[in-house]
Amino acid sequence: MRNENQPLIFELSREGRIGYSLPELDVPEMDTEELLPSGFVRQEAPELPEVSELDIMRHYTALSKRNHGVDSGFYPLGSCTMKYNPKVNEAVARYAGFAHIHPLQDESTVQGALEMMYDLQEHLVEITGMDEVTLQPAAGAHGEWTGLMMIRAFHEANGDFNRTKVIVPDSAHGTNPASATVAGFETVTVKSNENGLVDLEDLKRVVDGQTAALMLTNPNTLGLFEEDILEMAAIIHDAGGKLYYDGANLNAVLAKARPGDMGFDVVHLNLHKTFTGPHGGGGPGSGPVGVKKDLIPYLPKPVLVKTEEGFTFDYNRPESIGRVKPYYGNFGINVRAYTYIRTMGPDGLKAVSENAVINANYMMRRLAEYFDLPYDRHCKHEFVISGKRQKKLGVRTLDIAKRLLDFGFHPPTIYFPINVEECMMIEPTETESKETLDSFIEAMIQIAKEAEENPEIVQEAPHTTVISRLDETQAARKPVLRYQKKEAVEV
Ligand SMILES: *Cc1c(COP(=O)(O)O)cnc(C)c1O
C-alpha cells in the first residue's frame, strides 16, 4: 500500500495523550540520586512521544506493511536461503517447557530441553558427517571464528606455532576472510579457474608449511560444486593443514553429500538459513559447529553430555577454547531447527535438496536467453547471471534490482561474488511454486526488454514503492540512523 505520508511517531505526539497505565506505586518512593551515582542520573526527562494505544498500533502496523518478507513475497536473495519458515516451528518454540525456562535453572528441572539440544547435535552430526557438534555460536560468522580458533588451538597443541595462514577462494563469502583475520590469521587468496572452481594449480602454489586451513564453500558461492574436493582435501592434509567447510547454505547437498565425507575437519551450519530459522531482520541466528575427532578437545565449553543420571554440562575441558557465547546458544532458533528436521525426516530433507537444485536450474536456463550466463554448467541451489549485456545499453545491475521492486519481488544478491561483472546471484529455494518462479522469470524478461526499448523506466525505478530511488552514496556515507528533529538533520 502506498502511504508516503506516514508521519513519524514524534509528529503524532500530543501533550498529555497516553497509551499506557501503570499500577499505583505500592513500595516507598526513592530518590534516584540514592540509587545511582549522580553522574548517571538524567537531569531532564527524555523527550518521548505522547500517543494513544490506537495511534501506536496504527503507526507500527502501517510501517510493518512497508516491509518485504518471505511471508509477503518471493525473496531470491542468493547465499541467504530465504525459504519459507514453517509456522509449526513457531508453535513448538512457544511451548512453555521451551519458552518459559531460564538458563540458570537447575539442570534437573530442564532435562527435556537438554535432551532436545543433545538430539539436535546428534542430527547435525549425522547430516554433516562430523563426530561432534557445539550449538553455542550465534550465527554463521561466529561459527567460522569458533572453528578457526579450534584449528589454531589444535596446531598450537602440536607445537605448531608457525601456521599463520588461512587460504580462501576469491569467490568466498566476505565473512570468511573477515573471520580468519579476527581469529588472528593472515588470509591468502586462491584463484578460481574459467569454470568457476578453485584452480588446483594455484592451490598447490599457495599451500605451504604455514597453512593453518583452507576455508571452502561447496557448492561454492557461484552455486557450483567443487568436484575436485577430494584432491583439494589431500593437498591441504598432506601439508598439515585443516579443511574448514562453510556450510551456511546446505540446501543443495542436504541428505545427499556430507562435508565429513568430502574430507572436511570443521563445518559450521546456518540454522537460520537451511534449517528455517527466521532471518533477514538481523537475528537471532544459530551457527553450530561440527568437528572431526582430533578437534573435539577444543570445542567450546561447557559440553552437553549424556550420563546415566541424565543430561548435564561438562565444564572439565582443559583444552577447550572456552565459552564463545553466554549460556548455551540461541536456544529458540535451535528449537525451530530441531522441529524442522523432525518434521522433514531424512526423505524430506533429501527432497529439499532435489527441489532446490531443480528450481535453480529451471530458472537459470530460462533466464540464460536474456542475460549473460558466465558459467554455463548445471548449478546447485543457486546461480549467477551477469547484467553485462544490459550495461552496454546503459542499464546497470543495480537498476535491474530496483526495477524488480515494482513487480513486488525482493531483488537477488547483486555485485557478489565479486569475480563476476554486473553479477546477480539468484537463489529461488525449494519452497517456491513453479507459478512463482515463472512470474519472476517473466518480470526479468520484461526488464531485459525494457533495457532495450525504454531504458529510462529501469534506470529511474522503483516507481511503485513508498520510497523511490535512494542516494546510495549519501546513505552509506552519512546514514541517519535515529530520529532527529527535522531542523537538526543535516543532509
Ligand atoms: C550467510 C553466510 C555466511 C554468514 O552467516 P551469518 O549468519 O550472516 O554470520 C557465511 N558464509 C556464507 C556462504 C553465507 O551465505
Coordinates of C-alpha atoms and ligand atoms in Angstrom, one line a residue:
M1 CA 0.0 0.0 0.0
R2 CA 1.4 3.4 -1.0
N3 CA 1.4 5.6 2.0
E4 CA 4.3 8.1 1.9
N5 CA 2.7 10.4 4.4
Q6 CA 3.0 8.2 7.4
P7 CA 4.2 10.7 10.0
L8 CA 6.9 9.9 12.5
I9 CA 5.7 8.8 15.9
F10 CA 7.1 12.1 17.3
E11 CA 5.0 14.0 14.9
L12 CA 1.9 12.2 16.1
S13 CA 2.6 13.2 19.7
R14 CA 0.1 15.4 21.5
E15 CA 0.9 16.6 25.0
G16 CA -0.9 14.6 27.7
R17 CA -2.1 11.8 25.5
I18 CA -1.1 8.5 27.0
G19 CA -1.2 4.9 25.7
Y20 CA -0.4 3.0 28.9
S21 CA -1.4 2.8 32.5
L22 CA 0.8 1.5 35.4
P23 CA -0.5 0.2 38.7
E24 CA -0.3 2.5 41.7
L25 CA 3.2 2.6 43.3
D26 CA 3.0 0.3 46.3
V27 CA 6.5 0.5 47.5
P28 CA 8.2 3.5 49.1
E29 CA 9.3 6.1 46.5
M30 CA 13.1 6.5 46.5
D31 CA 15.3 9.3 45.4
T32 CA 17.1 8.3 42.2
E33 CA 20.2 10.0 43.5
E34 CA 20.3 7.5 46.3
L35 CA 20.1 4.6 43.9
L36 CA 22.5 5.6 41.2
P37 CA 25.8 7.5 41.1
S38 CA 24.9 11.1 40.3
G39 CA 26.8 11.2 37.1
F40 CA 24.4 8.6 35.7
V41 CA 21.2 10.4 36.6
R42 CA 19.5 12.2 33.8
Q43 CA 18.7 15.8 34.6
E44 CA 16.0 16.3 32.0
A45 CA 13.2 13.9 31.3
P46 CA 13.7 12.1 27.9
E47 CA 11.6 13.5 25.1
L48 CA 9.1 10.7 24.4
P49 CA 6.2 10.7 22.0
E50 CA 2.8 11.1 23.7
V51 CA 0.3 8.9 21.8
S52 CA -2.7 6.8 22.4
E53 CA -2.6 3.0 22.2
L54 CA -4.6 3.1 19.0
D55 CA -2.2 5.7 17.5
I56 CA 0.7 3.5 18.2
M57 CA -1.0 0.3 16.8
R58 CA -1.9 2.0 13.6
H59 CA 1.6 3.6 13.3
Y60 CA 3.5 0.4 13.6
T61 CA 1.0 -1.7 11.6
A62 CA 1.4 0.8 8.7
L63 CA 5.2 0.6 8.9
S64 CA 5.1 -3.2 9.0
K65 CA 3.2 -3.2 5.7
R66 CA 6.2 -1.5 4.1
N67 CA 8.4 -4.5 4.8
H68 CA 9.1 -7.3 2.4
G69 CA 9.4 -10.7 3.9
V70 CA 9.2 -14.3 2.8
D71 CA 5.6 -14.4 4.1
S72 CA 4.7 -11.5 1.8
G73 CA 6.6 -12.2 -1.4
F74 CA 9.3 -14.0 -3.4
Y75 CA 12.8 -13.3 -1.9
P76 CA 15.5 -14.9 -4.2
L77 CA 18.5 -13.3 -2.3
G78 CA 21.4 -15.5 -3.3
S79 CA 23.5 -17.1 -0.5
C80 CA 20.8 -16.1 2.0
T81 CA 18.4 -19.0 1.6
M82 CA 15.2 -17.0 2.1
K83 CA 13.0 -20.1 2.2
Y84 CA 9.6 -20.3 3.9
N85 CA 9.8 -20.8 7.6
P86 CA 7.1 -23.3 8.6
K87 CA 4.7 -22.0 11.3
V88 CA 4.8 -25.3 13.2
N89 CA 8.4 -24.2 14.3
E90 CA 6.9 -21.2 16.0
A91 CA 4.3 -23.2 17.8
V92 CA 6.9 -25.6 19.2
A93 CA 9.2 -22.8 20.2
R94 CA 6.4 -21.3 22.2
Y95 CA 5.8 -24.5 24.3
A96 CA 6.0 -23.5 27.9
G97 CA 8.7 -26.1 28.5
F98 CA 10.9 -24.3 26.0
A99 CA 9.8 -20.7 26.1
H100 CA 9.4 -20.3 29.9
I101 CA 12.6 -21.8 31.2
H102 CA 15.6 -19.9 32.4
P103 CA 19.2 -20.6 31.6
L104 CA 20.2 -20.5 35.3
Q105 CA 17.6 -23.1 36.2
D106 CA 18.9 -26.3 37.8
E107 CA 19.7 -28.9 35.2
S108 CA 17.4 -31.5 36.8
T109 CA 14.4 -29.2 36.0
V110 CA 15.2 -28.8 32.3
Q111 CA 16.1 -32.3 31.2
G112 CA 13.6 -32.2 28.3
A113 CA 15.2 -29.0 26.9
L114 CA 18.7 -30.5 27.3
E115 CA 17.5 -33.7 25.5
M116 CA 16.3 -31.6 22.6
M117 CA 19.7 -29.9 22.4
Y118 CA 21.5 -33.2 22.6
D119 CA 19.2 -34.8 19.9
L120 CA 19.7 -31.8 17.7
Q121 CA 23.5 -32.1 18.0
E122 CA 23.2 -35.8 17.1
H123 CA 21.1 -35.0 14.0
L124 CA 23.6 -32.4 12.9
V125 CA 26.4 -34.9 13.4
E126 CA 24.6 -37.3 11.1
I127 CA 23.8 -34.6 8.5
T128 CA 27.3 -33.2 8.3
G129 CA 29.3 -36.4 8.8
M130 CA 31.2 -34.9 11.7
D131 CA 32.0 -36.5 15.1
E132 CA 30.7 -33.9 17.5
V133 CA 28.8 -30.6 17.3
T134 CA 28.5 -27.5 19.5
L135 CA 25.4 -25.4 19.4
Q136 CA 27.0 -22.3 21.0
P137 CA 27.8 -20.0 18.1
A138 CA 25.2 -17.4 17.5
A139 CA 25.5 -17.1 13.7
G140 CA 27.5 -18.2 10.7
A141 CA 30.4 -15.8 11.0
H142 CA 30.6 -16.6 14.7
G143 CA 30.7 -20.3 13.8
E144 CA 33.6 -19.6 11.4
W145 CA 35.5 -17.8 14.1
T146 CA 34.9 -20.6 16.6
G147 CA 36.0 -23.2 14.1
L148 CA 39.2 -21.3 13.3
M149 CA 40.0 -20.8 16.9
M150 CA 39.8 -24.6 17.4
I151 CA 42.1 -25.1 14.4
R152 CA 44.5 -22.7 15.9
A153 CA 44.3 -24.5 19.3
F154 CA 44.9 -27.8 17.5
H155 CA 48.1 -26.6 15.7
E156 CA 49.4 -24.9 18.9
A157 CA 48.8 -28.1 21.0
N158 CA 51.0 -29.8 18.4
G159 CA 53.7 -27.2 19.0
D160 CA 53.0 -25.9 15.5
F161 CA 53.0 -22.1 16.1
N162 CA 54.0 -21.2 12.6
R163 CA 50.7 -21.9 10.9
T164 CA 49.5 -18.4 10.4
K165 CA 47.8 -18.5 7.0
V166 CA 44.2 -19.3 6.0
I167 CA 43.5 -19.9 2.3
V168 CA 40.3 -18.5 1.0
P169 CA 39.0 -18.7 -2.6
D170 CA 38.4 -15.4 -4.4
S171 CA 34.7 -16.3 -4.7
A172 CA 34.3 -16.8 -0.9
H173 CA 31.7 -15.1 1.2
G174 CA 33.1 -12.0 2.8
T175 CA 32.8 -13.4 6.3
N176 CA 35.5 -16.0 5.5
P177 CA 38.5 -13.6 5.2
A178 CA 36.9 -11.4 8.0
S179 CA 36.7 -14.4 10.4
A180 CA 40.2 -15.5 9.6
T181 CA 41.5 -12.0 10.3
V182 CA 39.6 -11.7 13.6
A183 CA 41.0 -15.1 14.6
G184 CA 44.5 -13.7 14.1
F185 CA 45.3 -15.4 10.8
E186 CA 46.6 -13.9 7.6
T187 CA 44.4 -14.7 4.6
V188 CA 45.8 -15.9 1.3
T189 CA 43.6 -15.9 -1.8
V190 CA 43.3 -18.8 -4.2
K191 CA 42.1 -18.1 -7.7
S192 CA 39.1 -19.6 -9.4
N193 CA 39.6 -21.1 -12.9
E194 CA 37.5 -20.5 -16.0
N195 CA 34.9 -23.0 -14.8
G196 CA 34.3 -21.0 -11.6
L197 CA 36.0 -23.6 -9.4
V198 CA 39.1 -23.4 -7.3
D199 CA 42.2 -23.5 -9.5
L200 CA 44.1 -26.6 -8.3
E201 CA 47.5 -25.4 -9.7
D202 CA 47.0 -22.1 -7.8
L203 CA 46.1 -24.0 -4.7
K204 CA 49.3 -26.1 -4.9
R205 CA 51.2 -22.8 -5.3
V206 CA 49.8 -21.1 -2.2
V207 CA 49.9 -24.1 0.2
D208 CA 52.9 -24.5 2.5
G209 CA 54.0 -25.3 6.0
Q210 CA 52.4 -22.1 7.2
T211 CA 48.9 -23.1 6.0
A212 CA 46.6 -23.5 9.0
A213 CA 43.5 -24.2 7.0
L214 CA 41.6 -23.9 3.7
M215 CA 38.1 -22.4 4.0
L216 CA 35.7 -23.6 1.4
T217 CA 32.0 -23.5 0.5
N218 CA 30.8 -26.4 -1.5
P219 CA 28.7 -25.8 -3.6
N220 CA 30.6 -22.5 -3.8
T221 CA 29.1 -19.1 -3.9
L222 CA 28.6 -19.3 -7.7
G223 CA 26.3 -22.3 -7.0
L224 CA 28.8 -24.7 -8.5
F225 CA 30.0 -28.0 -7.0
E226 CA 33.8 -28.2 -6.3
E227 CA 34.2 -31.5 -8.0
D228 CA 37.9 -31.8 -7.2
I229 CA 37.2 -31.6 -3.5
L230 CA 38.9 -34.9 -2.6
E231 CA 42.0 -33.9 -4.4
M232 CA 41.9 -30.5 -2.6
A233 CA 41.5 -32.2 0.7
A234 CA 44.6 -34.3 0.1
I235 CA 46.6 -31.3 -0.9
I236 CA 45.8 -29.5 2.3
H237 CA 46.1 -32.5 4.6
D238 CA 49.4 -33.5 3.1
A239 CA 50.7 -30.1 4.0
G240 CA 49.4 -30.5 7.6
G241 CA 46.5 -28.0 7.3
K242 CA 42.8 -28.4 8.1
L243 CA 39.8 -28.1 5.9
Y244 CA 37.0 -25.7 7.0
Y245 CA 33.6 -26.1 5.4
D246 CA 31.4 -23.0 5.3
G247 CA 28.0 -24.8 5.5
A248 CA 25.9 -21.7 5.7
N249 CA 23.9 -22.9 2.7
L250 CA 23.5 -26.7 2.8
N251 CA 20.4 -26.6 0.7
A252 CA 21.9 -28.4 -2.3
V253 CA 23.6 -31.3 -0.5
L254 CA 21.3 -31.9 2.4
A255 CA 20.9 -35.7 2.9
K256 CA 22.9 -36.1 -0.4
A257 CA 26.5 -35.4 0.4
R258 CA 28.3 -34.7 3.7
P259 CA 31.2 -32.4 4.3
G260 CA 32.7 -35.0 6.6
D261 CA 32.9 -37.5 3.8
M262 CA 34.4 -34.9 1.5
G263 CA 37.4 -34.6 3.9
F264 CA 36.4 -31.5 5.9
D265 CA 37.6 -31.3 9.5
V266 CA 35.3 -28.5 10.7
V267 CA 32.0 -27.2 9.5
H268 CA 29.5 -24.6 10.5
L269 CA 25.8 -24.6 9.6
N270 CA 23.5 -21.6 9.5
L271 CA 20.3 -23.0 11.1
H272 CA 18.7 -19.7 10.3
K273 CA 19.2 -20.4 6.6
T274 CA 19.0 -24.1 5.6
F275 CA 17.0 -25.1 8.7
T276 CA 14.3 -22.5 8.6
G277 CA 15.1 -20.2 11.4
P278 CA 13.5 -16.9 10.5
H279 CA 16.1 -14.4 9.4
G280 CA 16.7 -11.2 7.4
G281 CA 16.0 -8.7 10.2
G282 CA 19.4 -9.1 11.8
G283 CA 18.9 -12.1 14.0
P284 CA 19.0 -14.0 16.2
G285 CA 20.7 -16.8 14.2
S286 CA 22.4 -20.0 15.1
G287 CA 25.7 -21.3 13.7
P288 CA 26.5 -24.7 15.2
V289 CA 30.0 -26.1 14.5
G290 CA 30.8 -29.7 13.9
V291 CA 34.3 -31.2 14.2
K292 CA 36.2 -34.4 13.5
K293 CA 37.6 -36.4 16.4
D294 CA 41.0 -34.8 16.7
L295 CA 39.4 -31.4 17.3
I296 CA 36.9 -32.5 19.9
P297 CA 39.1 -31.5 22.9
Y298 CA 39.0 -27.8 21.7
L299 CA 35.2 -27.5 21.5
P300 CA 33.7 -24.5 23.4
K301 CA 32.8 -25.4 26.9
P302 CA 30.6 -26.4 28.6
V303 CA 29.9 -29.5 26.5
L304 CA 26.5 -31.2 26.9
V305 CA 26.9 -34.8 27.8
K306 CA 24.6 -37.7 28.4
T307 CA 25.2 -39.7 31.6
E308 CA 23.3 -42.4 33.4
E309 CA 21.6 -39.8 35.6
G310 CA 20.6 -37.7 32.7
F311 CA 21.9 -34.7 30.6
T312 CA 24.5 -32.4 32.1
F313 CA 27.1 -29.8 31.2
D314 CA 30.7 -30.8 31.4
Y315 CA 33.0 -27.9 32.4
N316 CA 36.1 -30.0 32.9
R317 CA 37.5 -29.5 29.4
P318 CA 41.1 -28.3 29.9
E319 CA 41.9 -27.9 26.2
S320 CA 38.7 -26.1 25.3
I321 CA 38.9 -22.7 23.6
G322 CA 36.4 -21.6 26.3
R323 CA 32.9 -20.3 26.1
V324 CA 32.0 -18.4 22.9
K325 CA 28.5 -17.3 24.0
P326 CA 26.8 -16.6 27.3
Y327 CA 24.6 -19.7 28.2
Y328 CA 24.1 -22.3 25.5
G329 CA 23.5 -20.8 22.1
N330 CA 20.3 -19.2 20.7
F331 CA 18.0 -21.8 22.1
G332 CA 14.8 -20.6 20.5
I333 CA 16.3 -20.9 17.0
N334 CA 17.7 -24.3 17.8
V335 CA 14.2 -25.4 18.8
R336 CA 12.9 -24.3 15.4
A337 CA 15.6 -26.1 13.5
Y338 CA 15.0 -29.2 15.5
T339 CA 11.3 -29.1 14.7
Y340 CA 12.1 -28.6 11.0
I341 CA 14.5 -31.6 11.0
R342 CA 12.0 -33.8 12.8
T343 CA 9.0 -32.8 10.6
M344 CA 11.0 -33.3 7.4
G345 CA 12.8 -36.6 8.2
P346 CA 15.6 -37.9 6.0
D347 CA 13.4 -38.3 2.9
G348 CA 12.0 -34.8 3.3
L349 CA 15.5 -33.3 3.6
K350 CA 16.6 -35.2 0.5
A351 CA 13.6 -33.7 -1.3
V352 CA 14.6 -30.2 -0.2
S353 CA 17.9 -30.6 -2.0
E354 CA 16.4 -32.0 -5.1
N355 CA 13.8 -29.3 -5.4
A356 CA 16.2 -26.5 -4.5
V357 CA 18.5 -27.7 -7.3
I358 CA 15.7 -28.2 -9.9
N359 CA 14.2 -24.8 -9.2
A360 CA 17.5 -23.1 -9.6
N361 CA 18.4 -24.9 -12.8
Y362 CA 15.0 -24.2 -14.3
M363 CA 15.3 -20.5 -13.6
M364 CA 18.9 -20.3 -14.8
R365 CA 18.1 -22.0 -18.2
R366 CA 15.1 -19.7 -18.8
L367 CA 16.9 -16.5 -17.9
A368 CA 20.0 -17.5 -19.9
E369 CA 18.3 -16.4 -23.1
Y370 CA 18.1 -12.8 -21.9
F371 CA 21.1 -12.4 -19.6
D372 CA 24.7 -13.5 -19.8
L373 CA 25.5 -16.8 -18.1
P374 CA 29.2 -16.6 -17.0
Y375 CA 29.4 -20.3 -16.1
D376 CA 27.3 -22.5 -18.4
R377 CA 27.1 -25.6 -16.3
H378 CA 24.4 -27.2 -14.1
C379 CA 24.1 -25.2 -10.9
K380 CA 23.2 -26.4 -7.4
H381 CA 20.9 -24.4 -5.2
E382 CA 21.7 -21.0 -6.7
F383 CA 23.3 -19.5 -9.8
V384 CA 24.8 -16.3 -11.1
I385 CA 23.9 -14.3 -14.2
S386 CA 25.5 -11.2 -15.4
G387 CA 23.9 -7.9 -16.5
K388 CA 26.9 -7.2 -18.9
R389 CA 24.6 -7.1 -21.9
Q390 CA 22.2 -4.6 -20.3
K391 CA 25.1 -2.5 -19.1
K392 CA 26.0 -1.8 -22.7
L393 CA 22.5 -0.3 -23.1
G394 CA 23.1 2.0 -20.0
V395 CA 21.2 -0.2 -17.6
R396 CA 23.2 -1.4 -14.6
T397 CA 22.5 -4.4 -12.5
L398 CA 21.6 -2.0 -9.6
D399 CA 18.8 -0.6 -11.9
I400 CA 17.5 -4.1 -12.7
A401 CA 17.4 -4.8 -8.9
K402 CA 15.4 -1.6 -8.3
R403 CA 13.0 -2.3 -11.1
L404 CA 12.2 -5.7 -9.6
L405 CA 10.7 -3.9 -6.7
D406 CA 8.0 -2.6 -9.0
F407 CA 6.9 -6.2 -9.6
G408 CA 6.7 -7.0 -5.9
F409 CA 9.9 -9.1 -5.7
H410 CA 12.8 -8.8 -3.5
P411 CA 15.9 -8.4 -5.7
P412 CA 18.6 -11.1 -5.9
T413 CA 22.0 -10.5 -4.3
I414 CA 23.9 -8.1 -6.6
Y415 CA 27.6 -7.4 -7.3
F416 CA 28.6 -10.6 -5.4
P417 CA 30.6 -12.7 -5.8
I418 CA 33.0 -10.0 -6.9
N419 CA 34.7 -12.1 -9.5
V420 CA 31.7 -11.8 -11.9
E421 CA 31.0 -8.5 -13.6
E422 CA 27.5 -7.0 -13.0
C423 CA 26.7 -10.1 -11.0
M424 CA 23.2 -11.2 -10.0
M425 CA 23.1 -14.2 -7.6
I426 CA 19.7 -15.9 -7.6
E427 CA 18.6 -18.5 -5.1
P428 CA 14.9 -19.5 -5.6
T429 CA 14.9 -22.2 -2.8
E430 CA 12.8 -25.3 -2.8
T431 CA 9.7 -23.8 -1.1
E432 CA 8.5 -21.8 -4.2
S433 CA 5.9 -23.0 -6.7
K434 CA 6.5 -23.1 -10.4
E435 CA 4.0 -20.3 -10.8
T436 CA 6.1 -18.0 -8.6
L437 CA 9.3 -19.0 -10.4
D438 CA 7.5 -18.2 -13.7
S439 CA 6.2 -14.8 -12.6
F440 CA 9.7 -13.8 -11.5
I441 CA 11.2 -15.0 -14.8
E442 CA 8.5 -13.1 -16.7
A443 CA 9.4 -9.9 -14.8
M444 CA 13.1 -10.4 -15.5
I445 CA 12.3 -10.9 -19.2
Q446 CA 10.2 -7.7 -19.3
I447 CA 13.0 -5.8 -17.6
A448 CA 15.5 -7.1 -20.2
K449 CA 13.1 -5.9 -23.0
E450 CA 12.7 -2.5 -21.2
A451 CA 16.5 -2.2 -21.1
E452 CA 16.5 -2.3 -24.9
E453 CA 13.4 -0.3 -25.7
N454 CA 12.8 2.0 -22.8
P455 CA 15.9 2.1 -20.5
E456 CA 14.7 5.2 -18.5
I457 CA 12.0 3.2 -16.9
V458 CA 14.6 0.8 -15.5
Q459 CA 17.2 3.5 -14.7
E460 CA 14.6 5.5 -12.7
A461 CA 13.0 2.6 -10.9
P462 CA 11.4 1.9 -8.5
H463 CA 8.2 3.7 -9.4
T464 CA 5.6 2.0 -7.1
T465 CA 7.3 1.8 -3.8
V466 CA 6.8 4.1 -0.8
I467 CA 10.4 5.4 -1.1
S468 CA 11.8 5.9 -4.6
R469 CA 15.5 5.6 -5.6
L470 CA 17.7 6.4 -2.7
D471 CA 21.0 8.2 -2.9
E472 CA 23.2 5.2 -2.2
T473 CA 26.4 7.2 -1.6
Q474 CA 24.7 9.5 0.9
A475 CA 23.0 6.6 2.6
A476 CA 26.4 4.8 3.0
R477 CA 28.5 7.9 3.9
K478 CA 26.0 9.9 6.0
P479 CA 23.4 7.4 7.4
V480 CA 20.8 9.0 9.7
L481 CA 20.1 6.0 11.9
R482 CA 17.8 7.5 14.5
Y483 CA 15.2 10.2 14.9
Q484 CA 16.5 13.7 14.9
K485 CA 14.4 16.8 15.0
K486 CA 13.8 17.9 11.4
E487 CA 15.9 21.1 11.7
A488 CA 18.8 19.1 13.2
V489 CA 19.0 16.7 10.2
E490 CA 22.0 17.8 8.2
V491 CA 21.8 16.4 4.7
Ligands
LIG1 C1 25.2 -16.1 5.3 C2 26.6 -16.7 5.0 C3 27.6 -16.6 6.0 C4 27.5 -15.7 7.2 O1 26.4 -16.1 8.1 P1 25.9 -15.1 9.2 O2 24.9 -15.9 10.0 O3 25.2 -14.0 8.5 O4 27.0 -14.6 10.0 C5 28.8 -17.2 5.7 N1 29.0 -17.8 4.6 C6 28.1 -18.0 3.6 C7 28.4 -18.7 2.4 C8 26.8 -17.4 3.8 O5 25.9 -17.5 2.9

